[in-house]
Amino acid sequence: MPVTGSPMNERVEPQTLLREPVRVAPTALPPDHPAVRTGRVGVLLMNLGTPEGTSYWPMRRYLKEFLSDRRVIEVPRLIWWPLLNLIILTKRPGPKGRDYASIWNNERDEGPLKTITRGQCEKLQAAMGDTVLVDWAMRYGKPEVSVRIQALLDEGCDRILLVPLYPQYAAATSATACDQAFKALMQMRWQPTVRVSPPYHDDPVYIQAMADSIREGLAKLDFVPEVILTSFHGVPKSYLLKGDPYHCQCLKTGRLIREAMGYTPEQMRVTFQSRFGNEEWLKPYTDETVQALAKSGVKRMAIVAPGFTADCLETLEELDGENRHYFEENGGENYAFIPCLNDSDLGMRVIEHVVRRELQGWI
């Protein structure tokens, strides 16, 4: 029976919960106990990577690490190993080094991807204040994921948020970045608690930032594009057929940006770039589309790369350079590449939004 005078639905708090919390004095560690630093939250931004230099050997080391990743190249090892080591790593470092040299940050002697990712890290740290410790790493090259995770641990971060800087998920990007982090965790006796931020391909904050960035880019032009391409990095079509969600997420991102901009499907189109080899990749191909548009009479076009959080070889050399030539050589007149979000205010708004959302309950 209920206590007399107390409503049946009234919640009665246990008396122990109403008391002042018990203050327990910290216990001193034994003299021979190893130093322990805990209690901090870390954030690790992870991007693809860049070579340490543009000459033959730095390029070869970078390409070997990248193209040896089974997440990137799923060709059977028996076929791929001799092709990679005897042909590709002999011929490609020279030409690719020259491509990198055309966009290289000579002042800091590094690729632009490294410069921009460092800037994103520094600006996110400033925005987050002392709440968390922010660091950055590259899947291929330096700084290495394992080294930066250890650096966060050394600073007392026993909780770490891994942030693959890819709006759309792909096994060859997001998954392989996390693979590196998990490999590092496998070597640790005392692992940190880890979270991984999910893809944000349809997040309204990201879509709005992309639309605003495109508007800002278009406002700086002295012409109005007849067509705008949203170009995403391609992957072999077989990856889609095996269940990779990347293609679908790219198409959704493209549609949402187009709708936010108020364009028709003919005015703003999705394409895929950066293919190599003889296998069929996701279509339509960016380079073929650019050439076809020029040949069809389109004189003014712009291109943007929503799948890249930072400008790099694929945007600066391939989209702003190579595809510009394709357009002009086939009759086009006005061509513009709109930069990625990078560490701009719009770009940092997206990254900070994702990080704060995924840190809920930790800070």
mmCIF file of C-alpha atoms in Angstrom:
data_model
loop_
_atom_site.group_PDB
_atom_site.id
_atom_site.type_symbol
_atom_site.label_atom_id
_atom_site.label_comp_id
_atom_site.label_asym_id
_atom_site.label_seq_id
_atom_site.Cartn_x
_atom_site.Cartn_y
_atom_site.Cartn_z
ATOM 1 C CA MET A 1 0.000 0.000 0.000
ATOM 2 C CA PRO A 2 1.206 3.544 -0.677
ATOM 3 C CA VAL A 3 2.401 5.635 2.219
ATOM 4 C CA THR A 4 -0.462 7.726 3.618
ATOM 5 C CA GLY A 5 -0.392 11.277 2.306
ATOM 6 C CA SER A 6 1.983 10.524 -0.571
ATOM 7 C CA PRO A 7 0.563 10.521 -4.141
ATOM 8 C CA MET A 8 0.921 7.125 -5.811
ATOM 9 C CA ASN A 9 2.704 8.550 -8.884
ATOM 10 C CA GLU A 10 5.102 10.760 -6.952
ATOM 11 C CA ARG A 11 8.759 9.830 -7.462
ATOM 12 C CA VAL A 12 10.560 9.521 -4.141
ATOM 13 C CA GLU A 13 14.307 10.020 -4.484
ATOM 14 C CA PRO A 14 16.441 7.655 -2.392
ATOM 15 C CA GLN A 15 17.926 9.512 0.524
ATOM 16 C CA THR A 16 21.433 8.495 -0.520
ATOM 17 C CA LEU A 17 21.069 10.469 -3.751
ATOM 18 C CA LEU A 18 20.126 13.628 -1.876
ATOM 19 C CA ARG A 19 23.219 13.688 0.295
ATOM 20 C CA GLU A 20 26.374 15.624 -0.486
ATOM 21 C CA PRO A 21 28.824 13.513 -2.514
ATOM 22 C CA VAL A 22 31.502 11.844 -0.459
ATOM 23 C CA ARG A 23 34.921 13.426 -0.948
ATOM 24 C CA VAL A 24 37.587 10.766 -1.287
ATOM 25 C CA ALA A 25 41.171 11.875 -0.964
ATOM 26 C CA PRO A 26 43.376 10.735 -3.878
ATOM 27 C CA THR A 27 45.503 7.737 -3.096
ATOM 28 C CA ALA A 28 49.212 8.176 -3.609
ATOM 29 C CA LEU A 29 50.722 5.777 -6.126
ATOM 30 C CA PRO A 30 53.461 3.409 -4.975
ATOM 31 C CA PRO A 31 56.979 4.726 -5.587
ATOM 32 C CA ASP A 32 57.644 2.189 -8.343
ATOM 33 C CA HIS A 33 54.325 2.794 -10.164
ATOM 34 C CA PRO A 34 54.695 4.063 -13.782
ATOM 35 C CA ALA A 35 53.495 7.590 -14.459
ATOM 36 C CA VAL A 36 49.821 7.750 -15.466
ATOM 37 C CA ARG A 37 48.186 10.588 -17.402
ATOM 38 C CA THR A 38 44.462 10.185 -17.996
ATOM 39 C CA GLY A 39 41.215 12.087 -18.158
ATOM 40 C CA ARG A 40 41.620 14.059 -21.384
ATOM 41 C CA VAL A 41 39.700 13.778 -24.654
ATOM 42 C CA GLY A 42 41.534 13.711 -27.970
ATOM 43 C CA VAL A 43 40.455 14.282 -31.575
ATOM 44 C CA LEU A 44 42.495 12.912 -34.477
ATOM 45 C CA LEU A 45 41.791 14.322 -37.944
ATOM 46 C CA MET A 46 42.844 11.793 -40.610
ATOM 47 C CA ASN A 47 43.355 12.529 -44.307
ATOM 48 C CA LEU A 48 44.759 10.555 -47.218
ATOM 49 C CA GLY A 49 48.400 11.576 -47.397
ATOM 50 C CA THR A 50 51.092 13.171 -49.507
ATOM 51 C CA PRO A 51 54.684 12.342 -50.483
ATOM 52 C CA GLU A 52 57.540 13.868 -48.522
ATOM 53 C CA GLY A 53 59.069 15.230 -51.705
ATOM 54 C CA THR A 54 58.606 15.350 -55.472
ATOM 55 C CA SER A 55 61.796 13.545 -56.527
ATOM 56 C CA TYR A 56 61.895 9.893 -57.587
ATOM 57 C CA TRP A 57 62.500 8.102 -54.269
ATOM 58 C CA PRO A 58 60.026 10.020 -52.052
ATOM 59 C CA MET A 59 57.399 9.552 -54.755
ATOM 60 C CA ARG A 60 58.202 5.848 -55.061
ATOM 61 C CA ARG A 61 57.903 5.311 -51.291
ATOM 62 C CA TYR A 62 54.577 7.114 -51.213
ATOM 63 C CA LEU A 63 53.148 5.298 -54.232
ATOM 64 C CA LYS A 64 54.333 1.930 -52.892
ATOM 65 C CA GLU A 65 52.567 2.447 -49.575
ATOM 66 C CA PHE A 66 49.414 3.743 -51.250
ATOM 67 C CA LEU A 67 49.173 1.166 -54.017
ATOM 68 C CA SER A 68 50.082 -1.744 -51.711
ATOM 69 C CA ASP A 69 46.959 -1.107 -49.629
ATOM 70 C CA ARG A 70 44.505 -3.936 -50.232
ATOM 71 C CA ARG A 71 41.640 -1.587 -49.491
ATOM 72 C CA VAL A 72 42.707 0.528 -52.476
ATOM 73 C CA ILE A 73 43.750 -2.183 -54.922
ATOM 74 C CA GLU A 74 41.714 -5.383 -54.681
ATOM 75 C CA VAL A 75 43.471 -7.141 -57.556
ATOM 76 C CA PRO A 76 44.868 -10.544 -56.417
ATOM 77 C CA ARG A 77 48.392 -10.164 -55.025
ATOM 78 C CA LEU A 78 49.815 -12.721 -57.446
ATOM 79 C CA ILE A 79 48.860 -10.423 -60.323
ATOM 80 C CA TRP A 80 49.306 -7.042 -58.655
ATOM 81 C CA TRP A 81 52.696 -7.491 -56.963
ATOM 82 C CA PRO A 82 54.811 -7.875 -60.116
ATOM 83 C CA LEU A 83 52.784 -5.234 -61.943
ATOM 84 C CA LEU A 84 53.283 -2.756 -59.101
ATOM 85 C CA ASN A 85 56.936 -3.419 -58.320
ATOM 86 C CA LEU A 86 58.301 -4.092 -61.787
ATOM 87 C CA ILE A 87 56.324 -1.601 -63.866
ATOM 88 C CA ILE A 88 54.284 0.995 -61.959
ATOM 89 C CA LEU A 89 56.886 1.871 -59.320
ATOM 90 C CA THR A 90 59.503 2.151 -62.059
ATOM 91 C CA LYS A 91 57.552 4.401 -64.413
ATOM 92 C CA ARG A 92 55.076 6.444 -62.348
ATOM 93 C CA PRO A 93 57.246 8.213 -59.710
ATOM 94 C CA GLY A 94 58.815 10.538 -62.285
ATOM 95 C CA PRO A 95 55.624 11.830 -63.957
ATOM 96 C CA LYS A 96 53.678 11.946 -60.692
ATOM 97 C CA GLY A 97 56.538 13.831 -59.061
ATOM 98 C CA ARG A 98 56.320 16.470 -61.787
ATOM 99 C CA ASP A 99 52.563 16.712 -61.212
ATOM 100 C CA TYR A 100 53.121 17.250 -57.492
ATOM 101 C CA ALA A 101 55.860 19.792 -58.198
ATOM 102 C CA SER A 102 53.330 21.911 -60.115
ATOM 103 C CA ILE A 103 51.203 22.373 -56.979
ATOM 104 C CA TRP A 104 53.879 22.005 -54.272
ATOM 105 C CA ASN A 105 53.993 24.401 -51.320
ATOM 106 C CA ASN A 106 57.624 25.431 -51.848
ATOM 107 C CA GLU A 107 57.649 27.746 -48.840
ATOM 108 C CA ARG A 108 56.957 24.865 -46.441
ATOM 109 C CA ASP A 109 58.339 22.156 -48.737
ATOM 110 C CA GLU A 110 55.220 20.023 -48.539
ATOM 111 C CA GLY A 111 52.094 19.106 -50.449
ATOM 112 C CA PRO A 112 49.082 21.406 -50.085
ATOM 113 C CA LEU A 113 47.058 18.624 -48.479
ATOM 114 C CA LYS A 114 49.465 18.612 -45.556
ATOM 115 C CA THR A 115 49.421 22.406 -45.260
ATOM 116 C CA ILE A 116 45.644 22.585 -45.274
ATOM 117 C CA THR A 117 45.083 19.641 -42.907
ATOM 118 C CA ARG A 118 47.484 21.189 -40.409
ATOM 119 C CA GLY A 119 45.521 24.434 -40.697
ATOM 120 C CA GLN A 120 42.258 22.593 -40.063
ATOM 121 C CA CYS A 121 43.776 21.028 -36.948
ATOM 122 C CA GLU A 122 45.042 24.350 -35.600
ATOM 123 C CA LYS A 123 41.756 26.147 -36.224
ATOM 124 C CA LEU A 124 39.712 23.342 -34.688
ATOM 125 C CA GLN A 125 41.958 23.406 -31.615
ATOM 126 C CA ALA A 126 41.380 27.157 -31.292
ATOM 127 C CA ALA A 127 37.616 26.673 -31.604
ATOM 128 C CA MET A 128 37.485 23.843 -29.057
ATOM 129 C CA GLY A 129 39.742 25.574 -26.535
ATOM 130 C CA ASP A 130 41.051 23.476 -23.667
ATOM 131 C CA THR A 131 38.086 21.103 -23.860
ATOM 132 C CA VAL A 132 39.901 18.623 -26.100
ATOM 133 C CA LEU A 133 43.322 18.057 -27.623
ATOM 134 C CA VAL A 134 43.264 18.076 -31.446
ATOM 135 C CA ASP A 135 45.880 16.383 -33.633
ATOM 136 C CA TRP A 136 46.155 15.256 -37.271
ATOM 137 C CA ALA A 137 47.642 12.409 -39.270
ATOM 138 C CA MET A 138 47.891 10.968 -42.774
ATOM 139 C CA ARG A 139 46.969 7.435 -43.816
ATOM 140 C CA TYR A 140 49.931 7.332 -46.193
ATOM 141 C CA GLY A 141 53.146 9.172 -45.443
ATOM 142 C CA LYS A 142 53.659 11.426 -42.450
ATOM 143 C CA PRO A 143 52.613 12.227 -39.792
ATOM 144 C CA GLU A 144 51.706 8.595 -39.210
ATOM 145 C CA VAL A 145 48.413 7.614 -37.572
ATOM 146 C CA SER A 146 50.064 5.341 -34.995
ATOM 147 C CA VAL A 147 52.536 8.036 -33.952
ATOM 148 C CA ARG A 148 49.858 10.677 -33.437
ATOM 149 C CA ILE A 149 47.596 8.313 -31.478
ATOM 150 C CA GLN A 150 50.516 7.616 -29.160
ATOM 151 C CA ALA A 151 51.136 11.354 -28.853
ATOM 152 C CA LEU A 152 47.536 11.862 -27.731
ATOM 153 C CA LEU A 153 47.887 9.038 -25.213
ATOM 154 C CA ASP A 154 51.086 10.580 -23.883
ATOM 155 C CA GLU A 155 49.122 13.770 -23.240
ATOM 156 C CA GLY A 156 46.576 11.874 -21.130
ATOM 157 C CA CYS A 157 43.862 11.302 -23.740
ATOM 158 C CA ASP A 158 42.106 8.098 -22.697
ATOM 159 C CA ARG A 159 39.197 8.863 -25.045
ATOM 160 C CA ILE A 160 39.899 9.607 -28.724
ATOM 161 C CA LEU A 161 37.559 10.556 -31.553
ATOM 162 C CA LEU A 162 38.857 9.457 -34.959
ATOM 163 C CA VAL A 163 37.674 11.775 -37.743
ATOM 164 C CA PRO A 164 38.263 10.494 -41.299
ATOM 165 C CA LEU A 165 38.088 13.683 -43.364
ATOM 166 C CA TYR A 166 35.847 12.195 -46.048
ATOM 167 C CA PRO A 167 32.198 13.308 -46.318
ATOM 168 C CA GLN A 168 31.344 10.106 -48.214
ATOM 169 C CA TYR A 169 32.338 6.678 -46.875
ATOM 170 C CA ALA A 170 34.458 4.337 -48.973
ATOM 171 C CA ALA A 171 36.449 1.296 -47.961
ATOM 172 C CA ALA A 172 39.427 2.779 -49.825
ATOM 173 C CA THR A 173 39.344 6.005 -47.784
ATOM 174 C CA SER A 174 37.497 6.018 -44.456
ATOM 175 C CA ALA A 175 37.936 2.311 -43.733
ATOM 176 C CA THR A 176 41.649 2.148 -44.465
ATOM 177 C CA ALA A 177 42.282 5.211 -42.294
ATOM 178 C CA CYS A 178 40.530 3.447 -39.428
ATOM 179 C CA ASP A 179 42.435 0.250 -40.199
ATOM 180 C CA GLN A 180 45.660 2.097 -39.426
ATOM 181 C CA ALA A 181 44.271 3.366 -36.139
ATOM 182 C CA PHE A 182 43.039 -0.082 -35.158
ATOM 183 C CA LYS A 183 46.423 -1.614 -35.988
ATOM 184 C CA ALA A 184 48.003 0.853 -33.594
ATOM 185 C CA LEU A 185 45.467 -0.042 -30.900
ATOM 186 C CA MET A 186 46.309 -3.728 -31.301
ATOM 187 C CA GLN A 187 49.825 -3.011 -30.053
ATOM 188 C CA MET A 188 48.687 -1.209 -26.908
ATOM 189 C CA ARG A 189 48.321 -2.765 -23.494
ATOM 190 C CA TRP A 190 46.052 0.041 -22.276
ATOM 191 C CA GLN A 191 43.912 1.107 -25.192
ATOM 192 C CA PRO A 192 42.025 4.383 -25.202
ATOM 193 C CA THR A 193 38.282 4.337 -25.661
ATOM 194 C CA VAL A 194 37.676 5.160 -29.315
ATOM 195 C CA ARG A 195 34.860 6.592 -31.384
ATOM 196 C CA VAL A 196 34.802 7.026 -35.171
ATOM 197 C CA SER A 197 32.848 9.874 -36.728
ATOM 198 C CA PRO A 198 30.455 8.648 -39.438
ATOM 199 C CA PRO A 199 30.280 10.003 -42.993
ATOM 200 C CA TYR A 200 28.413 13.288 -43.275
ATOM 201 C CA HIS A 201 27.482 13.232 -46.961
ATOM 202 C CA ASP A 202 23.917 14.392 -46.296
ATOM 203 C CA ASP A 203 24.435 16.487 -43.165
ATOM 204 C CA PRO A 204 22.560 19.796 -43.602
ATOM 205 C CA VAL A 205 25.504 21.797 -42.222
ATOM 206 C CA TYR A 206 27.829 20.281 -44.827
ATOM 207 C CA ILE A 207 25.351 20.715 -47.686
ATOM 208 C CA GLN A 208 24.728 24.351 -46.751
ATOM 209 C CA ALA A 209 28.449 25.033 -46.484
ATOM 210 C CA MET A 210 29.019 23.541 -49.935
ATOM 211 C CA ALA A 211 26.196 25.595 -51.434
ATOM 212 C CA ASP A 212 27.478 28.788 -49.811
ATOM 213 C CA SER A 213 31.032 28.047 -50.977
ATOM 214 C CA ILE A 214 29.875 27.519 -54.553
ATOM 215 C CA ARG A 215 27.906 30.766 -54.471
ATOM 216 C CA GLU A 216 30.962 32.608 -53.175
ATOM 217 C CA GLY A 217 33.094 31.074 -55.916
ATOM 218 C CA LEU A 218 30.606 31.920 -58.645
ATOM 219 C CA ALA A 219 30.329 35.509 -57.421
ATOM 220 C CA LYS A 220 34.046 35.988 -58.100
ATOM 221 C CA LEU A 221 33.765 34.944 -61.753
ATOM 222 C CA ASP A 222 33.316 37.319 -64.666
ATOM 223 C CA PHE A 223 31.047 34.817 -66.427
ATOM 224 C CA VAL A 224 28.008 32.689 -65.650
ATOM 225 C CA PRO A 225 28.594 28.938 -66.149
ATOM 226 C CA GLU A 226 26.195 27.068 -68.365
ATOM 227 C CA VAL A 227 27.028 23.824 -66.554
ATOM 228 C CA ILE A 228 28.564 23.043 -63.151
ATOM 229 C CA LEU A 229 30.112 19.632 -62.527
ATOM 230 C CA THR A 230 30.332 18.173 -59.032
ATOM 231 C CA SER A 231 33.295 15.837 -59.448
ATOM 232 C CA PHE A 232 33.985 13.035 -56.960
ATOM 233 C CA HIS A 233 37.005 10.740 -56.831
ATOM 234 C CA GLY A 234 36.193 7.547 -58.678
ATOM 235 C CA VAL A 235 36.512 3.921 -57.589
ATOM 236 C CA PRO A 236 36.197 0.740 -59.657
ATOM 237 C CA LYS A 237 32.593 -0.194 -60.388
ATOM 238 C CA SER A 238 33.265 -3.610 -58.860
ATOM 239 C CA TYR A 239 33.569 -1.969 -55.418
ATOM 240 C CA LEU A 240 29.995 -0.717 -55.747
ATOM 241 C CA LEU A 241 28.800 -4.169 -56.779
ATOM 242 C CA LYS A 242 30.515 -5.645 -53.702
ATOM 243 C CA GLY A 243 28.459 -3.369 -51.442
ATOM 244 C CA ASP A 244 30.495 -0.181 -50.984
ATOM 245 C CA PRO A 245 28.041 2.708 -50.302
ATOM 246 C CA TYR A 246 30.327 5.383 -51.777
ATOM 247 C CA HIS A 247 28.559 5.742 -55.133
ATOM 248 C CA CYS A 248 25.140 6.197 -53.562
ATOM 249 C CA GLN A 249 26.423 8.710 -51.031
ATOM 250 C CA CYS A 250 28.110 10.760 -53.772
ATOM 251 C CA LEU A 251 24.917 10.860 -55.806
ATOM 252 C CA LYS A 252 22.937 11.967 -52.751
ATOM 253 C CA THR A 253 25.455 14.699 -51.945
ATOM 254 C CA GLY A 254 25.304 15.931 -55.530
ATOM 255 C CA ARG A 255 21.506 15.963 -55.524
ATOM 256 C CA LEU A 256 21.245 17.791 -52.204
ATOM 257 C CA ILE A 257 23.758 20.457 -53.268
ATOM 258 C CA ARG A 258 21.943 20.899 -56.575
ATOM 259 C CA GLU A 259 18.603 21.295 -54.803
ATOM 260 C CA ALA A 260 20.111 23.776 -52.337
ATOM 261 C CA MET A 261 21.446 25.780 -55.278
ATOM 262 C CA GLY A 262 18.168 25.619 -57.189
ATOM 263 C CA TYR A 263 19.681 24.101 -60.341
ATOM 264 C CA THR A 264 18.260 21.520 -62.732
ATOM 265 C CA PRO A 265 19.977 18.140 -63.294
ATOM 266 C CA GLU A 266 21.227 19.476 -66.634
ATOM 267 C CA GLN A 267 22.791 22.546 -65.038
ATOM 268 C CA MET A 268 24.577 20.683 -62.226
ATOM 269 C CA ARG A 269 25.839 17.146 -62.851
ATOM 270 C CA VAL A 270 27.725 14.478 -60.895
ATOM 271 C CA THR A 271 30.866 12.943 -62.424
ATOM 272 C CA PHE A 272 33.787 10.790 -61.238
ATOM 273 C CA GLN A 273 37.503 11.454 -61.755
ATOM 274 C CA SER A 274 41.002 10.010 -61.252
ATOM 275 C CA ARG A 275 40.579 6.536 -62.725
ATOM 276 C CA PHE A 276 43.514 4.420 -63.849
ATOM 277 C CA GLY A 277 43.955 0.974 -65.299
ATOM 278 C CA ASN A 278 41.663 -0.880 -67.690
ATOM 279 C CA GLU A 279 38.872 -1.777 -65.261
ATOM 280 C CA GLU A 280 35.539 0.032 -65.534
ATOM 281 C CA TRP A 281 35.146 2.741 -62.888
ATOM 282 C CA LEU A 282 32.135 4.709 -61.683
ATOM 283 C CA LYS A 283 30.600 6.728 -64.502
ATOM 284 C CA PRO A 284 30.189 9.279 -65.960
ATOM 285 C CA TYR A 285 33.895 10.109 -66.104
ATOM 286 C CA THR A 286 34.802 13.735 -65.412
ATOM 287 C CA ASP A 287 37.378 14.099 -68.204
ATOM 288 C CA GLU A 288 35.108 12.579 -70.842
ATOM 289 C CA THR A 289 32.186 14.739 -69.688
ATOM 290 C CA VAL A 290 34.276 17.915 -69.851
ATOM 291 C CA GLN A 291 35.378 17.122 -73.395
ATOM 292 C CA ALA A 292 31.872 16.155 -74.483
ATOM 293 C CA LEU A 293 30.394 19.374 -73.090
ATOM 294 C CA ALA A 294 32.933 21.486 -74.940
ATOM 295 C CA LYS A 295 32.361 19.618 -78.179
ATOM 296 C CA SER A 296 28.604 20.025 -77.800
ATOM 297 C CA GLY A 297 28.927 23.809 -77.748
ATOM 298 C CA VAL A 298 29.103 24.613 -74.037
ATOM 299 C CA LYS A 299 31.387 27.651 -73.728
ATOM 300 C CA ARG A 300 31.271 28.341 -69.987
ATOM 301 C CA MET A 301 31.559 25.819 -67.171
ATOM 302 C CA ALA A 302 32.661 25.465 -63.555
ATOM 303 C CA ILE A 303 33.692 22.451 -61.529
ATOM 304 C CA VAL A 304 33.690 21.724 -57.801
ATOM 305 C CA ALA A 305 34.874 18.733 -55.753
ATOM 306 C CA PRO A 306 32.532 18.120 -52.774
ATOM 307 C CA GLY A 307 34.230 14.844 -51.805
ATOM 308 C CA PHE A 308 37.548 16.502 -50.933
ATOM 309 C CA THR A 309 37.862 18.403 -47.643
ATOM 310 C CA ALA A 310 41.172 19.902 -48.781
ATOM 311 C CA ASP A 311 42.649 20.819 -52.138
ATOM 312 C CA CYS A 312 45.283 18.375 -53.341
ATOM 313 C CA LEU A 313 46.760 16.872 -56.496
ATOM 314 C CA GLU A 314 43.389 15.597 -57.686
ATOM 315 C CA THR A 315 41.785 19.028 -57.480
ATOM 316 C CA LEU A 316 44.599 21.495 -58.198
ATOM 317 C CA GLU A 317 46.448 19.586 -60.914
ATOM 318 C CA GLU A 318 43.719 17.338 -62.316
ATOM 319 C CA LEU A 319 40.581 19.479 -62.130
ATOM 320 C CA ASP A 320 42.034 22.981 -62.318
ATOM 321 C CA GLY A 321 44.818 22.035 -64.738
ATOM 322 C CA GLU A 322 44.260 18.917 -66.820
ATOM 323 C CA ASN A 323 40.509 19.271 -67.271
ATOM 324 C CA ARG A 324 40.811 22.983 -67.986
ATOM 325 C CA HIS A 325 43.010 22.048 -70.959
ATOM 326 C CA TYR A 326 40.488 19.424 -72.107
ATOM 327 C CA PHE A 327 37.738 22.030 -72.091
ATOM 328 C CA GLU A 328 39.680 24.731 -73.893
ATOM 329 C CA GLU A 329 41.192 22.341 -76.454
ATOM 330 C CA ASN A 330 37.694 21.211 -77.487
ATOM 331 C CA GLY A 331 36.097 24.621 -77.960
ATOM 332 C CA GLY A 332 35.328 25.790 -74.427
ATOM 333 C CA GLU A 333 36.130 29.383 -73.529
ATOM 334 C CA ASN A 334 35.554 30.082 -69.828
ATOM 335 C CA TYR A 335 36.425 27.475 -67.201
ATOM 336 C CA ALA A 336 36.637 27.784 -63.416
ATOM 337 C CA PHE A 337 37.533 25.443 -60.586
ATOM 338 C CA ILE A 338 35.888 26.377 -57.278
ATOM 339 C CA PRO A 339 38.220 25.542 -54.353
ATOM 340 C CA CYS A 340 37.393 22.958 -51.706
ATOM 341 C CA LEU A 341 36.160 24.038 -48.284
ATOM 342 C CA ASN A 342 39.711 23.666 -46.921
ATOM 343 C CA ASP A 343 40.274 25.514 -43.622
ATOM 344 C CA SER A 344 37.962 28.379 -44.588
ATOM 345 C CA ASP A 345 35.305 29.557 -42.159
ATOM 346 C CA LEU A 346 32.757 27.422 -44.024
ATOM 347 C CA GLY A 347 35.034 24.392 -43.959
ATOM 348 C CA MET A 348 35.763 24.749 -40.261
ATOM 349 C CA ARG A 349 32.070 25.159 -39.531
ATOM 350 C CA VAL A 350 31.506 21.671 -40.954
ATOM 351 C CA ILE A 351 34.427 20.007 -39.175
ATOM 352 C CA GLU A 352 33.616 21.615 -35.828
ATOM 353 C CA HIS A 353 29.961 20.642 -36.203
ATOM 354 C CA VAL A 354 30.864 16.991 -36.848
ATOM 355 C CA VAL A 355 33.344 16.886 -33.967
ATOM 356 C CA ARG A 356 31.044 18.518 -31.399
ATOM 357 C CA ARG A 357 28.202 16.229 -32.412
ATOM 358 C CA GLU A 358 30.311 13.096 -32.032
ATOM 359 C CA LEU A 359 31.855 14.214 -28.708
ATOM 360 C CA GLN A 360 28.483 14.465 -26.972
ATOM 361 C CA GLY A 361 28.654 12.670 -23.646
ATOM 362 C CA TRP A 362 32.426 13.094 -23.475
ATOM 363 C CA ILE A 363 32.551 16.853 -23.100
#
